[in-house]
Coordinates of C-alpha atoms in Angstrom, one line a residue:
X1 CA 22.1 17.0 -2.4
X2 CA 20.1 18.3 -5.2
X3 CA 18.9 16.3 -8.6
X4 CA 19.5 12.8 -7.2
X5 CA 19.2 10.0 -8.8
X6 CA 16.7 7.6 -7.4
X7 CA 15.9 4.3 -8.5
X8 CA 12.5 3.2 -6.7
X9 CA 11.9 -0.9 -6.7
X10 CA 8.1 -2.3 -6.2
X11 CA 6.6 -5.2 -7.0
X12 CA 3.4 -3.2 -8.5
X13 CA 2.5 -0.2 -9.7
X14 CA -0.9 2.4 -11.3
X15 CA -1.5 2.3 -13.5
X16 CA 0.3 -0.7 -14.8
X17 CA -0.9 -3.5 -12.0
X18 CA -2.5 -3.5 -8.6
X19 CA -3.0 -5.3 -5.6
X20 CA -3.3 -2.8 -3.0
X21 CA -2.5 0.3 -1.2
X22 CA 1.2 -0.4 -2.2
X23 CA 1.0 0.4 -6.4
X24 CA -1.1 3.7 -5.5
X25 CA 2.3 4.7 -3.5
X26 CA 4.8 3.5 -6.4
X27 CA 2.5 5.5 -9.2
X28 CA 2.3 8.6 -7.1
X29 CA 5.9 9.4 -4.5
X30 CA 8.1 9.1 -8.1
X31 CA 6.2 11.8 -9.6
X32 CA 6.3 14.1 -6.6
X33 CA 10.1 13.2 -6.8
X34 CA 10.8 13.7 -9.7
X35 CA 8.6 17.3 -9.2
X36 CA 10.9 18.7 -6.8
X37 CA 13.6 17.8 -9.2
X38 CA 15.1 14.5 -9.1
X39 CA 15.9 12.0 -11.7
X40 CA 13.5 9.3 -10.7
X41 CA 13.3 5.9 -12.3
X42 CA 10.9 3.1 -11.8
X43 CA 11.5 -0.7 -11.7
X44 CA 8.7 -3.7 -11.5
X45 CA 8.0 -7.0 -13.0
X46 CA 6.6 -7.4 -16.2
X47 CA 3.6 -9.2 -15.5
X48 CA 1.4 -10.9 -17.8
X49 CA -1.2 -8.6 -16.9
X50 CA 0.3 -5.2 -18.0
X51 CA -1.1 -4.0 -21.1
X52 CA 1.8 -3.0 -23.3
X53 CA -0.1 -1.6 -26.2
X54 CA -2.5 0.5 -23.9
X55 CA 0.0 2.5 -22.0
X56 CA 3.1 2.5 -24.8
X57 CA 5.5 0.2 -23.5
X58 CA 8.4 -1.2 -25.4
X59 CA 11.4 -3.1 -25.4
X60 CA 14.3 -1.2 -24.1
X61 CA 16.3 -0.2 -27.1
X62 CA 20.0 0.2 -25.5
X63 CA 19.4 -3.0 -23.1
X64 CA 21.7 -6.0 -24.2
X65 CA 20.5 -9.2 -25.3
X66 CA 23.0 -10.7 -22.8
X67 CA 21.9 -10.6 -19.1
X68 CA 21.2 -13.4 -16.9
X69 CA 20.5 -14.3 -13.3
X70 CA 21.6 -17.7 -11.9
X71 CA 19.2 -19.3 -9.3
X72 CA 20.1 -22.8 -8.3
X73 CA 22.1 -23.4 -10.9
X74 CA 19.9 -22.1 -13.7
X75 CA 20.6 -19.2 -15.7
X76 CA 17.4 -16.8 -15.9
X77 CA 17.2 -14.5 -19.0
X78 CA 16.9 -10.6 -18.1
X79 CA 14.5 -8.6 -20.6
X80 CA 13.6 -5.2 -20.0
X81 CA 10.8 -3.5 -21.7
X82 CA 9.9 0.5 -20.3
X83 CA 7.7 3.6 -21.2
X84 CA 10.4 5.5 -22.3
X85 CA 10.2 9.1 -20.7
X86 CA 6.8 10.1 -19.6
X87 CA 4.9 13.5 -19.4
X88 CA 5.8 13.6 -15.7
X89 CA 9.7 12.6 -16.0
X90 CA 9.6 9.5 -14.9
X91 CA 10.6 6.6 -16.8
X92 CA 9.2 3.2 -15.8
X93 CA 11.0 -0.2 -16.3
X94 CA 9.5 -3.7 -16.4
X95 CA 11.4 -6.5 -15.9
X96 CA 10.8 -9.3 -18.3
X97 CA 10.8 -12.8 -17.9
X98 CA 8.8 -15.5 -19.3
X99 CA 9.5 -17.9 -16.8
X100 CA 8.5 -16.0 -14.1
X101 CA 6.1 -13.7 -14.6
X102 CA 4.3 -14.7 -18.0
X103 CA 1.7 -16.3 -15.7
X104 CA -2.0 -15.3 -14.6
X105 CA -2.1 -13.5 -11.1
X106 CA 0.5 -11.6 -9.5
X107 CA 1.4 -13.3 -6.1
X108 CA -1.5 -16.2 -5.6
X109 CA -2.1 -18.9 -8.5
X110 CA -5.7 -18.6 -9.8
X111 CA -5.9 -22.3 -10.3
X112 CA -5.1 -23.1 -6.4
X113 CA -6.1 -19.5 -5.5
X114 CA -2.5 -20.1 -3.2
X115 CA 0.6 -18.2 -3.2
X116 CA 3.0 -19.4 -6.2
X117 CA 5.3 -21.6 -5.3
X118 CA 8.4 -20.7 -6.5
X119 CA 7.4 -16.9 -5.3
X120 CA 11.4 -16.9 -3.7
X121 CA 12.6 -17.3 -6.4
X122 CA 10.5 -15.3 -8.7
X123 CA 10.9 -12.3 -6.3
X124 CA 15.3 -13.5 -6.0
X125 CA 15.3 -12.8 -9.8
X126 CA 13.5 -9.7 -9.5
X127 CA 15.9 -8.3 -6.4
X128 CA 19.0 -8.9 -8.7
X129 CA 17.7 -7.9 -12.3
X130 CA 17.4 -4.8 -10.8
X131 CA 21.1 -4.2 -9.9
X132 CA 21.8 -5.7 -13.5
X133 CA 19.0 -3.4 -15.4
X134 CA 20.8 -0.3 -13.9
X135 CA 24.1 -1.6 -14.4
X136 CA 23.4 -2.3 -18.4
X137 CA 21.6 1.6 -18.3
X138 CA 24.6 3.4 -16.8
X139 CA 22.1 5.1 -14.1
X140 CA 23.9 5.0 -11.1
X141 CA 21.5 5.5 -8.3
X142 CA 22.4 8.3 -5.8
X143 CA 19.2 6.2 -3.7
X144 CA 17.6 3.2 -4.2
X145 CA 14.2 3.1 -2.6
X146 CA 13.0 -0.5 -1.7
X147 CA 9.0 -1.4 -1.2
X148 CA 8.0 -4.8 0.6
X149 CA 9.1 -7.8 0.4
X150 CA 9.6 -8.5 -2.9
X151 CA 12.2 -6.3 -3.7
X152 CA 14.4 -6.7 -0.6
X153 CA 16.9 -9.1 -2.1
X154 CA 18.3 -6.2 -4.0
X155 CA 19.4 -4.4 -0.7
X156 CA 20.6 -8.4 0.3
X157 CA 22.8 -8.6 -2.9
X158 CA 24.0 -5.0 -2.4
X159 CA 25.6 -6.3 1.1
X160 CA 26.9 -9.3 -0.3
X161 CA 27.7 -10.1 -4.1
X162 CA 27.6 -6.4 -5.3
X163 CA 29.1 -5.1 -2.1
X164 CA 32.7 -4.8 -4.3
X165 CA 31.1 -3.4 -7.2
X166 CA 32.6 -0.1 -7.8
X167 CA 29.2 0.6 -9.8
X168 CA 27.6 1.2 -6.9
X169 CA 30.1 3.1 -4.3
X170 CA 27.8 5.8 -4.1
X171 CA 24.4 4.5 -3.6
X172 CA 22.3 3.8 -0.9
X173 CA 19.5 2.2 0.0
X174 CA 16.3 2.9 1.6
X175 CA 13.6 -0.1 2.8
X176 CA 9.8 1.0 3.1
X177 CA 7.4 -1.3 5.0
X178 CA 4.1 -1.0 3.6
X179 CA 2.6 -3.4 6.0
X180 CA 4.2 -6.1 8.5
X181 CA 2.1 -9.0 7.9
X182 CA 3.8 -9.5 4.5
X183 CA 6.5 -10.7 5.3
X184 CA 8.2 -13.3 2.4
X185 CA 8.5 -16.0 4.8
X186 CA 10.1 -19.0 3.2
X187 CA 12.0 -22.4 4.1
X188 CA 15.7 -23.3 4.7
X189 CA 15.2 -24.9 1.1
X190 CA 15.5 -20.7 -0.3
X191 CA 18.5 -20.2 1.4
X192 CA 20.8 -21.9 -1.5
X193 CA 19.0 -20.2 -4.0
X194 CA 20.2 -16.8 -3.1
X195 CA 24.0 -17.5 -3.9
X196 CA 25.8 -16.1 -1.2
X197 CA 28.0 -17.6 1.4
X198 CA 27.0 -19.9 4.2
X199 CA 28.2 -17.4 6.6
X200 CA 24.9 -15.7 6.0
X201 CA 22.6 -18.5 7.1
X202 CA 24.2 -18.5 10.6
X203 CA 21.5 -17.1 13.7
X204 CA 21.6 -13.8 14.1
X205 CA 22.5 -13.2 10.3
X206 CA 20.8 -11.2 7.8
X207 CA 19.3 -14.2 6.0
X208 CA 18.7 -16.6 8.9
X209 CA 15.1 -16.1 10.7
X210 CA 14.5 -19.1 12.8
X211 CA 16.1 -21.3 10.4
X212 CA 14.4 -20.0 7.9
X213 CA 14.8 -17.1 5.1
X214 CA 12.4 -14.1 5.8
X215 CA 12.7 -11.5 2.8
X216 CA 11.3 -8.6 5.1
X217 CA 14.2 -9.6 7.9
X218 CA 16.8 -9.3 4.7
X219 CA 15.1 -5.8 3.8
X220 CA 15.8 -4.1 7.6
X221 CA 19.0 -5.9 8.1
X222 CA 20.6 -4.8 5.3
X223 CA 19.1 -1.7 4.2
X224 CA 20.8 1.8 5.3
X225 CA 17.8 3.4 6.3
X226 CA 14.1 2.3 6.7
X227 CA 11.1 3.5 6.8
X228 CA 7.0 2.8 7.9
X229 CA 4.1 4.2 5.9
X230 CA 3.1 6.5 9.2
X231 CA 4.5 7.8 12.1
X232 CA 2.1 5.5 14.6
X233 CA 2.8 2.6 13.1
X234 CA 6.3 3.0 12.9
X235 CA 6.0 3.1 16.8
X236 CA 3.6 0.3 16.9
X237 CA 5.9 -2.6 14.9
X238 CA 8.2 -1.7 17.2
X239 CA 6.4 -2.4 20.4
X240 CA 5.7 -5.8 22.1
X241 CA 2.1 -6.4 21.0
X242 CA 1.0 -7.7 17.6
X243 CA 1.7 -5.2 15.3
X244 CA 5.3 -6.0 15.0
X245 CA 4.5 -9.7 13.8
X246 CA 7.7 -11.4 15.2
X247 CA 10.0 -8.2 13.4
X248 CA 9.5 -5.9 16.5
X249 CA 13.0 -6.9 18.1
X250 CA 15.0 -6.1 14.8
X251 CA 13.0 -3.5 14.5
X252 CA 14.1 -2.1 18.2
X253 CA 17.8 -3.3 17.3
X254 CA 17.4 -0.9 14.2
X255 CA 15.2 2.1 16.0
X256 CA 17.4 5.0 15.3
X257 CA 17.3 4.3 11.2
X258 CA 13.6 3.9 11.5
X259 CA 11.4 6.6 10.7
X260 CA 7.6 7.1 9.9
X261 CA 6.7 9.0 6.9
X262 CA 2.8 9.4 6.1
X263 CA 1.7 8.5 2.6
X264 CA 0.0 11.0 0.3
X265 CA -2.9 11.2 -1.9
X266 CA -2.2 11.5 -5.9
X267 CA -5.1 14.5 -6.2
X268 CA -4.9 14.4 -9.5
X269 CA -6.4 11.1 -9.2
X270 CA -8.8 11.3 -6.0
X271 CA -10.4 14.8 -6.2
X272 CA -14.6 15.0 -6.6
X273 CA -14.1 18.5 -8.2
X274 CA -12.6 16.8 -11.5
X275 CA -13.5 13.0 -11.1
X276 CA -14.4 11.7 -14.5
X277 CA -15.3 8.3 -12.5
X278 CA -18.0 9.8 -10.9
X279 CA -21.4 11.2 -12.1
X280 CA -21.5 15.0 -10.4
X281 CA -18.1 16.4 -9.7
X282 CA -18.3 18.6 -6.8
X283 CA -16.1 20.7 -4.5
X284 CA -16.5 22.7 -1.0
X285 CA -18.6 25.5 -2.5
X286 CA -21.1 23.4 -3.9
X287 CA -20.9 20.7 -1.9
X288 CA -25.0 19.8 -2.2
X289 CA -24.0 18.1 -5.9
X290 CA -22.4 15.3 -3.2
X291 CA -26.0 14.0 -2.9
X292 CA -26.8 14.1 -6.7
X293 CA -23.9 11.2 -6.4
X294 CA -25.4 9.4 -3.4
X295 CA -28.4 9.1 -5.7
X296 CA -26.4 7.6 -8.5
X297 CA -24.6 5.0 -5.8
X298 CA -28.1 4.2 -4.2
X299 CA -29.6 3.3 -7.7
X300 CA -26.3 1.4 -8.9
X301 CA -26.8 -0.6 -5.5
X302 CA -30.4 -1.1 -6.1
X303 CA -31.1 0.2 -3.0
X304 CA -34.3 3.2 -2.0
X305 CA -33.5 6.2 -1.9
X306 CA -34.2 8.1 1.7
X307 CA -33.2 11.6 1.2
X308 CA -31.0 12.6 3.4
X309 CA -32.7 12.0 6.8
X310 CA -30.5 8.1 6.1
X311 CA -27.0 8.1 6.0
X312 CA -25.0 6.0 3.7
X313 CA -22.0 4.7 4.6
X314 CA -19.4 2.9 2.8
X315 CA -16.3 0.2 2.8
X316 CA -13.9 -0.5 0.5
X317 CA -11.5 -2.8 1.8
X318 CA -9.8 -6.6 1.8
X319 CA -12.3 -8.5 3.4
X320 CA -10.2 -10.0 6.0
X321 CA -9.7 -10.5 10.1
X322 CA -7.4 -7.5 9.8
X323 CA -9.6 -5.0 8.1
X324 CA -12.4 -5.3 11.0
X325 CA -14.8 -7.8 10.0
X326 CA -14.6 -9.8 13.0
X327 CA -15.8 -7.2 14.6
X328 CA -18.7 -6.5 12.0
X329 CA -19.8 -10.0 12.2
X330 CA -20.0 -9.8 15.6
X331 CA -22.4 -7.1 15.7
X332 CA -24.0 -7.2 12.5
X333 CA -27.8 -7.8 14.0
X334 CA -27.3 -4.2 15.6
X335 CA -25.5 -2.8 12.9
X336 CA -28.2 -3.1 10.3
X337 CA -31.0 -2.2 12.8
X338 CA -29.9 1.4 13.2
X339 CA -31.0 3.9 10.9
X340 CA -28.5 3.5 7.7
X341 CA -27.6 2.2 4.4
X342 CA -24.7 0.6 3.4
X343 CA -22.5 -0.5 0.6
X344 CA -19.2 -2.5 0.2
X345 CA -16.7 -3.2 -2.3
X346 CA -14.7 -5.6 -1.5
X347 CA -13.1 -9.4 -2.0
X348 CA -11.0 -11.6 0.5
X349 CA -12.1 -14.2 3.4
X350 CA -15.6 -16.6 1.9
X351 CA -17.1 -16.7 5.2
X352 CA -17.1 -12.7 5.2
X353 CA -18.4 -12.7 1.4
X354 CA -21.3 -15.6 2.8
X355 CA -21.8 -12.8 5.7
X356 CA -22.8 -10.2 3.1
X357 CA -24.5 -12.4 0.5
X358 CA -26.7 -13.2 3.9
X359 CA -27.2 -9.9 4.8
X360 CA -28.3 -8.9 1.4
X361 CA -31.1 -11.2 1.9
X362 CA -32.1 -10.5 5.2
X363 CA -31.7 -6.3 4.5
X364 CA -33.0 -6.1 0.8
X365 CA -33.2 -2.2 0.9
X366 CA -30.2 -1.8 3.5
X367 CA -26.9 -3.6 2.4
X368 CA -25.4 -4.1 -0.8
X369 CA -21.9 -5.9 -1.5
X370 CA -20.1 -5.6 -4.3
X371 CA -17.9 -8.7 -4.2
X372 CA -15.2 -7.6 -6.7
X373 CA -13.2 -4.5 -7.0
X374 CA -14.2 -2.0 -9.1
X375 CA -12.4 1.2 -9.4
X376 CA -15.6 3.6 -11.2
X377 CA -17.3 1.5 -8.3
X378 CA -14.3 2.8 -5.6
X379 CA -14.8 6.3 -6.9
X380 CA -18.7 6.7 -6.5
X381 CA -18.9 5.4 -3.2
X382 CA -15.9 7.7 -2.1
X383 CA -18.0 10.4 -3.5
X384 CA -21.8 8.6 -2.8
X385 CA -21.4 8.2 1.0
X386 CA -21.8 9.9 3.8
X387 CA -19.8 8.0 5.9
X388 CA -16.9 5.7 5.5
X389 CA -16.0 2.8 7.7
X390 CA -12.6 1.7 8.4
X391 CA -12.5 -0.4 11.6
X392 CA -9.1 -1.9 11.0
X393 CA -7.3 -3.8 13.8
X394 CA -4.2 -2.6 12.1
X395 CA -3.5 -0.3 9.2
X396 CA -0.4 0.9 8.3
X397 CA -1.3 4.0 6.7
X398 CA -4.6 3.9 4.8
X399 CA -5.9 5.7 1.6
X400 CA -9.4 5.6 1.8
X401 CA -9.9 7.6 5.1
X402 CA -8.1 10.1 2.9
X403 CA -9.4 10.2 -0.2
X404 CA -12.9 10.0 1.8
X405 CA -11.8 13.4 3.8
X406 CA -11.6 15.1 0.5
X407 CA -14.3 13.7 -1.0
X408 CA -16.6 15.2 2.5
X409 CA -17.2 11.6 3.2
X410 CA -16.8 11.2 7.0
X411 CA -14.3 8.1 8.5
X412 CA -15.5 6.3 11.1
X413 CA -11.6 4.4 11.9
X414 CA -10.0 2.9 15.2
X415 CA -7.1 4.5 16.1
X416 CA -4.3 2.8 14.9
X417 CA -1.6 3.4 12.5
X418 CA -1.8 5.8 9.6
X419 CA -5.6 6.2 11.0
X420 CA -4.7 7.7 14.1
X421 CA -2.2 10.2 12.3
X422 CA -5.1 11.9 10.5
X423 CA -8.7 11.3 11.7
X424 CA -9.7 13.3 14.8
X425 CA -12.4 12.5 16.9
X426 CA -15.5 15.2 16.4
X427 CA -16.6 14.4 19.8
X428 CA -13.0 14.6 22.0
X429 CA -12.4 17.9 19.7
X430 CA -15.7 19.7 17.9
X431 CA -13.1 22.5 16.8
X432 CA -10.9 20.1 14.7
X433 CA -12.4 16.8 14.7
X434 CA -13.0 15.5 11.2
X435 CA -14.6 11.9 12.1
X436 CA -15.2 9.4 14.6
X437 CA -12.6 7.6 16.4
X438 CA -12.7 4.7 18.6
X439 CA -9.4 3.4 20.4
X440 CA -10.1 -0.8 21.7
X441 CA -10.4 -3.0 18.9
X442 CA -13.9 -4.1 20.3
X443 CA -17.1 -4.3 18.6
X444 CA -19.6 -2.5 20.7
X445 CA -16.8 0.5 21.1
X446 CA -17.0 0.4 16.7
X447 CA -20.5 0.5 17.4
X448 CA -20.8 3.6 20.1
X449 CA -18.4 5.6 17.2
X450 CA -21.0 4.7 14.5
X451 CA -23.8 5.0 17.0
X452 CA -22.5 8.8 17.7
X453 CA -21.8 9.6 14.2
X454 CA -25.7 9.1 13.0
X455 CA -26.5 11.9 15.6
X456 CA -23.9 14.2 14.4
X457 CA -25.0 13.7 11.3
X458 CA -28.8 14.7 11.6
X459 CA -27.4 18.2 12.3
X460 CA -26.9 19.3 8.8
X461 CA -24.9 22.3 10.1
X462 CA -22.7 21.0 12.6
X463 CA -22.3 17.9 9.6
X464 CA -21.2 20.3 6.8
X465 CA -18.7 21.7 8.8
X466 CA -17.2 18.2 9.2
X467 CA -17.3 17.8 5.9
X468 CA -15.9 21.1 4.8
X469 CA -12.6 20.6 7.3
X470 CA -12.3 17.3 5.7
X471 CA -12.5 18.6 2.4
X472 CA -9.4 21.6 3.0
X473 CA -7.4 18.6 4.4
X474 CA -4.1 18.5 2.5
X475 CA -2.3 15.3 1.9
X476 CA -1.1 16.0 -1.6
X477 CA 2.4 13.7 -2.1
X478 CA 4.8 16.5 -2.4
X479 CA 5.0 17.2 1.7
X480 CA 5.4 13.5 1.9
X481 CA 7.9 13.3 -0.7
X482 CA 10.0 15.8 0.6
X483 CA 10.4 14.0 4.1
X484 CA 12.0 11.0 2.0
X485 CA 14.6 13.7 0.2
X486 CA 15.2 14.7 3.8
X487 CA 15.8 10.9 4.8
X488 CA 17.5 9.9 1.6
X489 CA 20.2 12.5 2.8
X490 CA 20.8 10.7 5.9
X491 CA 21.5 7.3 4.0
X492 CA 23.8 9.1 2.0
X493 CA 25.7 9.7 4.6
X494 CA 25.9 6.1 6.0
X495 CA 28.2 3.5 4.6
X496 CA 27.8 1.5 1.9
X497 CA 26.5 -1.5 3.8
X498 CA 25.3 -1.9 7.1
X499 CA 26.7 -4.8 8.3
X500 CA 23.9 -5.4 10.7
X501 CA 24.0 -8.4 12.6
X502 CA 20.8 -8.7 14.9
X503 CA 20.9 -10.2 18.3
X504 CA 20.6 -14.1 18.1
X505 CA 17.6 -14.5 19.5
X506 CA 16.5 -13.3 16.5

């Protein structure tokens, strides 16, 4: 089918808000979508956060004044405010609420620095609203394209209360996990909230999760097809170890619709050869500029400047168990005595941001952490280092190792998820290797892959041509985005529901 209609649900989305990996996704696959010739329309929350007047967004002139969403016996106002049409066909949609989303932060309340805690219900509104938004719009979605959590109770509703609704005979819908660990675990207390029959609360139903509602269970039980942000991790939160979280049997239940689809990089965005976020733009022919912005970073950091005999490595991450700081911690001591520089960007866990404030005191001229985030700051390390860390004990896909390919920065990653999909280990393949690898999730092993990195790097040949094979890497969106028209096919061939009921151990 050619010139679908797709109607792609996230709770965030770049420009408009961010809180990770995810709104990069929603602000880039649409516009390769709608590239290869698709109507494409975009639905979030309006949060209090999004600056109308900066990017043009308006109320919706043809939405009525009339819509509302009942949650436990409360009727919730629907507004809908949108860009209108942009230079890259895609229309965005915001959701408007006061109730729920005229607040300060997106997910965690700033005052308790705690999740919100009517989140179910916020993200309840939210799953509905948009069946209701495209209902009031007359766009009929050929696909709708689900992202996390938060926007799973639109697939729930489309098996249930909407199932009838002759509105929607023709769509589909398709589920994308952007990372397990999120899950939208909530009490039994939820459950009534939703307002669908008690038959779905029984074990083994779509709603029910060990007596409990679990928004991510409601997303792969009643999607049509779903999908994983790489083709390793889709294996891996299948399998019996951790990295299925307690989803990996539904997950098994559900294997054949399950499919792994790499996530691209926006270039127009990420690329050092027209960067305005970043003092020297560069590109594989004149790659020696690269330093001129290792310079910059060094000064911003306050750190010497060692020529290039020192390499500079980099991190922008969460700082969290997940992202590899345990193992950091564990080794910092023999980290910070090697030969190197380094500079983070980064919030999350305070015992990791005491680690760095500590060793910023104890290595003045070698370690600088920038405990905030920063996007000019993002951009000049991407282009400032020579190396680029990512030591993650999961990672479902991963940006930065790409971004830092193109940028001739060289990852340093474990293999695992969207990592092992595209770094290659220089040493286990000098013909195609463009990093360092190391497979345990095991400090000393991070180590040895940093350790043999270093001495790569002081040949300035052999380190170019790293660089270079990094930097003719492509992982623009539109091969990605042509996988989901392949698998956006399939779901239209499935029925309307799915009618899954998962095994009741589960």
């Amino acid at each position: 089918m050619d010139n679908m209609k797709i109607l792609f649900v996230s709770p965030e989305c770049v420009p408009y808000v961010k809180t990770g990996g995810l709104a990069d996704v929603t602000g880039a696959l649409p516009k390769a979508l709608a590239g290869l010739g698709n109507q494409v329309r975009v639905i979030l929350p309006l949060y209090k956060s999004v600056n109308l007047e900066k990017y043009g967004i308006k109320p919706h002139d043809l939405f009525p004044a009339d819509i509302f969403v009942p949650i436990a016996g409360q009727d919730h106002k629907v507004g809908l405010y949108t860009t209108g049409p942009r230079a890259d066909d895609v229309e965005y949609w915001f959701v408007e609420n006061e109730h729920f989303f005229d607040r300060d932060g997106i997910y965690l309340d700033p005052s308790t620095g705690n999740d919100y805690y009517d989140n179910d219900e916020r993200y309840i509104f939210f799953g509905r609203a948009v069946l209701e938004v495209s209902k009031a719009l007359r766009f009929a979605p050929d696909v709708i394209h689900l992202n996390d959590w938060q926007s799973t109770m639109t697939a729930g509703y489309l098996h249930t209360l909407y199932r009838d609704d002759s509105f929607f005979k023709n769509s589909r819908t398709v589920f994308t996990i952007h990372n397990i660990g999120y899950q939208g675990h909530f009490s039994s207390e939820t459950f009534p909230k939703l307002g669908v029959g008690d038959e779905f609360f029984a074990p083994g139903s779509p709603f029910e999760y060990w007596d409990h509602v679990n928004f991510l269970k409601i997303g792969i039980t009643t999607s049509n097809l779903i999908t994983a942000v790489s083709e390793t991790y889709a294996e891996e939160i299948q399998s019996g170890n951790e990295a299925g979280l307690g989803m990996e049997g539904i997950l098994t239940f559900r294997s054949d619709d399950l499919y792994g689809v790499l996530n691209g990089v926006d270039y127009d965005i990420w690329a050092p050869d027209n960067d305005d976020l970043i003092p020297f733009d560069y590109n594989i022919n004149n790659i020696s500029n690269k330093y001129k912005n290792k310079q910059a970073l060094l000064h911003l950091a306050g750190l010497p400047e060692r020529g290039e005999r020192t390499p500079l490595i980099g991190m922008i991450t969460r700082m969290v168990d997940q992202k590899g700081f345990d193992l950091i911690n564990k080794v910092t001591d023999q980290l910070f005595a090697l030969d190197i520089q380094f500079v983070l960007l980064g919030t999350g866990n305070e015992n990791y941001h005491s680690l760095f404030e500590a060793m910023q005191e104890i290595y003045p001229r070698k370690v600088k952490a920038f405990l905030k985030f920063d996007n000019k700051v993002a951009h000049m390390i991407e282009a400032g280092s020579d190396m680029f860390l990512m030591p993650s004990r999961y990672e479902p896909c991963g940006l930065n190792q790409m971004y830092s390919l193109r940028y001739g920065t060289v990852p340093i990653v474990r293999k695992t998820g969207g990592l092992a999909d595209t770094i290659f280990d220089y040493n286990e393949n000098p013909h195609e290797g463009n990093g360092f690898v190391f497979e345990a999730y095991d400090a000393e092993q991070m180590l040895d892959a940093i350790k043999r990195a270093i001495i790569t790097y002081k040949d300035k040949n052999l380190w170019t041509q790293i660089q270079k094979r990094g930097m003719t890497a492509d992982f623009s969106w539109e091969a990605s985005a042509r996988k989901y028209l392949e698998i956006y096919k399939r779901a239209m061939d499935k029925e309307m529901a799915t009618n899954v009921h998962t095994p009741d151990f589960l």
